[in-house]
């Protein structure tokens, strides 16, 4: 039997879980942008509220690290995971804000590949939210990081095809510039989810 002198206190795991649940809220809001007659400003504002909540969670996490004599696993890994979870939400908020500020939802339709990227992010968000509570036991996590990495590859393919469409001449130059910035944030969010998964893998290996 393996013994551990690390605490089993749940506060850290609860904060990780809350942060990941905000990702699910974020991707749900991005999916709303595809609905007819959607209030884009409202979606953008709600995304900002979720992002602010995520910032607060990150501050709580850092405060908890600094006030804890012993942590469940390496402090550096806790900082890294908390920061990476926050990065994901920053990118999701940026997507919604840019779509609103640039007026891109007024186009007849957004590119299909953009919706595909949001669908990938939605899957990654749900996977991550499901995985975070399992950090407490470090069990049944391998499928999570493998699937998250697979989804990131799908996101890369959708991103490349989106770039092909943007530079095909279908859109005017100014719209291309605006959409390219949104595309970059979507791709960065996919990458950020993968970074979270890779950190979870690192933690799991260290604790095994």
Coordinates of C-alpha atoms in Angstrom, one line a residue:
X1 CA 0.0 0.0 0.0
X2 CA 1.3 3.4 -1.0
X3 CA 1.3 6.0 1.8
X4 CA 1.4 9.8 1.3
X5 CA 2.2 12.6 3.7
X6 CA 0.4 15.1 1.4
X7 CA -2.9 16.5 2.6
X8 CA -6.2 15.4 1.1
X9 CA -7.8 18.7 1.6
X10 CA -10.3 19.4 -1.2
X11 CA -10.0 23.2 -1.5
X12 CA -7.5 23.1 -4.3
X13 CA -9.5 20.5 -6.3
X14 CA -12.6 22.5 -5.8
X15 CA -11.0 25.6 -7.3
X16 CA -9.7 23.7 -10.3
X17 CA -13.1 22.2 -10.8
X18 CA -14.8 25.6 -10.6
X19 CA -12.4 27.0 -13.1
X20 CA -13.0 24.2 -15.5
X21 CA -16.8 24.5 -15.1
X22 CA -16.4 28.2 -16.3
X23 CA -14.9 26.9 -19.5
X24 CA -18.1 24.9 -20.2
X25 CA -20.1 28.1 -19.5
X26 CA -17.8 29.9 -21.9
X27 CA -18.1 27.5 -24.8
X28 CA -21.9 27.3 -24.3
X29 CA -22.0 31.1 -24.7
X30 CA -19.9 30.9 -27.8
X31 CA -22.4 28.4 -29.2
X32 CA -25.2 30.9 -28.6
X33 CA -23.6 33.1 -31.2
X34 CA -24.8 30.7 -33.9
X35 CA -28.4 31.1 -32.9
X36 CA -30.7 33.3 -35.1
X37 CA -31.5 36.7 -33.6
X38 CA -28.9 36.3 -30.8
X39 CA -28.1 39.4 -28.7
X40 CA -24.3 39.4 -29.4
X41 CA -23.6 42.2 -26.9
X42 CA -25.3 40.2 -24.1
X43 CA -23.2 37.1 -25.0
X44 CA -20.0 39.2 -24.9
X45 CA -20.9 40.7 -21.6
X46 CA -21.8 37.4 -20.0
X47 CA -18.5 36.0 -21.3
X48 CA -16.7 38.9 -19.6
X49 CA -18.6 38.1 -16.3
X50 CA -17.5 34.4 -16.5
X51 CA -13.9 35.5 -17.2
X52 CA -13.9 37.8 -14.2
X53 CA -15.2 34.9 -12.1
X54 CA -12.3 32.8 -13.4
X55 CA -9.9 35.6 -12.4
X56 CA -11.3 35.5 -8.9
X57 CA -10.9 31.8 -8.7
X58 CA -7.3 32.1 -9.8
X59 CA -6.6 34.7 -7.1
X60 CA -8.2 32.4 -4.5
X61 CA -6.0 29.6 -5.7
X62 CA -2.8 31.6 -5.4
X63 CA -3.8 32.9 -2.0
X64 CA -4.5 29.3 -0.9
X65 CA -1.1 28.2 -2.1
X66 CA 0.6 31.0 -0.2
X67 CA -1.3 30.2 3.0
X68 CA -0.8 26.4 2.9
X69 CA 2.2 24.9 4.7
X70 CA 1.8 21.6 2.7
X71 CA 0.0 21.3 -0.7
X72 CA -1.5 18.3 -2.4
X73 CA 1.2 18.3 -5.0
X74 CA 4.1 20.5 -6.1
X75 CA 3.4 24.2 -5.7
X76 CA 4.9 24.9 -9.1
X77 CA 2.5 22.5 -10.7
X78 CA -0.5 24.1 -8.9
X79 CA 0.5 27.5 -10.0
X80 CA 1.0 26.3 -13.6
X81 CA -2.3 24.5 -13.7
X82 CA -4.2 27.4 -12.2
X83 CA -2.6 29.8 -14.7
X84 CA -3.3 27.6 -17.7
X85 CA -6.9 27.2 -16.7
X86 CA -7.2 31.0 -16.5
X87 CA -5.5 31.3 -19.9
X88 CA -8.2 29.2 -21.5
X89 CA -10.9 31.5 -20.2
X90 CA -9.1 34.5 -21.4
X91 CA -9.0 33.2 -25.0
X92 CA -12.7 32.2 -24.9
X93 CA -13.7 35.7 -23.7
X94 CA -11.5 37.2 -26.4
X95 CA -13.4 35.3 -29.1
X96 CA -16.8 36.5 -28.0
X97 CA -15.6 40.1 -27.5
X98 CA -13.9 40.3 -30.9
X99 CA -16.9 38.8 -32.7
X100 CA -19.1 41.5 -31.1
X101 CA -16.7 44.5 -31.4
X102 CA -15.8 43.7 -35.0
X103 CA -19.5 43.2 -35.9
X104 CA -18.7 39.8 -37.5
X105 CA -22.0 38.2 -36.5
X106 CA -23.7 40.7 -38.8
X107 CA -22.3 38.7 -41.8
X108 CA -24.8 36.3 -43.5
X109 CA -23.0 33.5 -41.7
X110 CA -19.7 32.8 -40.0
X111 CA -17.4 30.3 -41.8
X112 CA -18.3 26.6 -41.1
X113 CA -14.7 26.0 -39.9
X114 CA -15.2 28.6 -37.2
X115 CA -18.2 26.7 -35.9
X116 CA -16.1 23.5 -36.0
X117 CA -13.4 25.1 -33.9
X118 CA -16.0 26.2 -31.3
X119 CA -17.4 22.6 -31.3
X120 CA -13.9 21.3 -30.6
X121 CA -13.5 23.8 -27.7
X122 CA -16.9 22.7 -26.3
X123 CA -15.7 19.0 -26.2
X124 CA -12.4 20.0 -24.7
X125 CA -14.2 22.1 -22.0
X126 CA -16.5 19.2 -21.0
X127 CA -13.6 16.8 -20.9
X128 CA -11.6 19.1 -18.7
X129 CA -14.5 19.8 -16.3
X130 CA -15.1 16.1 -16.0
X131 CA -11.4 15.4 -15.3
X132 CA -10.6 18.1 -12.7
X133 CA -12.4 16.3 -9.7
X134 CA -10.4 13.2 -10.5
X135 CA -7.1 15.0 -9.6
X136 CA -7.9 14.2 -6.0
X137 CA -7.4 10.5 -6.6
X138 CA -5.2 10.7 -9.7
X139 CA -7.3 7.9 -11.2
X140 CA -8.8 7.5 -14.7
X141 CA -7.1 10.5 -16.1
X142 CA -5.1 9.0 -19.0
X143 CA -8.1 8.9 -21.4
X144 CA -8.7 12.6 -20.6
X145 CA -5.3 13.9 -21.8
X146 CA -5.2 11.5 -24.8
X147 CA -8.6 12.7 -26.0
X148 CA -7.9 16.3 -25.3
X149 CA -4.7 16.1 -27.4
X150 CA -6.7 14.3 -30.2
X151 CA -9.2 17.1 -30.1
X152 CA -6.5 19.7 -30.3
X153 CA -5.3 18.1 -33.5
X154 CA -8.8 18.3 -34.9
X155 CA -8.8 22.0 -33.9
X156 CA -5.5 22.5 -35.8
X157 CA -7.0 21.0 -38.9
X158 CA -10.1 23.2 -38.7
X159 CA -7.9 26.2 -38.1
X160 CA -5.8 25.5 -41.2
X161 CA -8.9 25.0 -43.3
X162 CA -10.4 28.3 -41.9
X163 CA -7.2 30.1 -43.0
X164 CA -7.6 28.6 -46.5
X165 CA -11.2 29.9 -46.7
X166 CA -10.2 33.4 -45.3
X167 CA -7.5 33.8 -48.0
X168 CA -9.6 32.4 -50.8
X169 CA -11.0 35.7 -51.9
X170 CA -14.5 35.0 -50.4
X171 CA -14.2 38.0 -48.0
X172 CA -12.9 41.5 -48.4
X173 CA -9.5 42.3 -46.9
X174 CA -10.8 44.1 -43.8
X175 CA -13.1 41.2 -42.9
X176 CA -10.2 38.8 -43.4
X177 CA -8.1 40.7 -40.9
X178 CA -10.9 40.7 -38.3
X179 CA -11.7 37.0 -38.8
X180 CA -8.0 36.0 -38.7
X181 CA -7.7 37.6 -35.2
X182 CA -10.8 35.6 -34.0
X183 CA -9.4 32.4 -35.7
X184 CA -6.1 32.9 -33.8
X185 CA -7.9 33.2 -30.5
X186 CA -9.9 30.1 -31.2
X187 CA -6.7 28.2 -32.1
X188 CA -5.0 29.5 -29.0
X189 CA -7.9 28.3 -26.8
X190 CA -7.5 24.8 -28.3
X191 CA -3.8 24.9 -27.5
X192 CA -4.5 26.2 -24.0
X193 CA -6.7 23.2 -23.3
X194 CA -4.0 20.9 -24.5
X195 CA -1.5 22.7 -22.1
X196 CA -3.9 22.0 -19.2
X197 CA -4.1 18.3 -20.2
X198 CA -0.3 18.0 -20.5
X199 CA 0.2 19.6 -17.1
X200 CA -2.4 17.1 -15.6
X201 CA -0.4 14.3 -17.2
X202 CA 2.9 15.6 -15.7
X203 CA 1.2 15.8 -12.2
X204 CA -0.2 12.3 -12.5
X205 CA 3.1 10.9 -13.5
X206 CA 4.9 12.6 -10.6
X207 CA 2.2 11.4 -8.1
X208 CA 2.0 7.8 -9.4

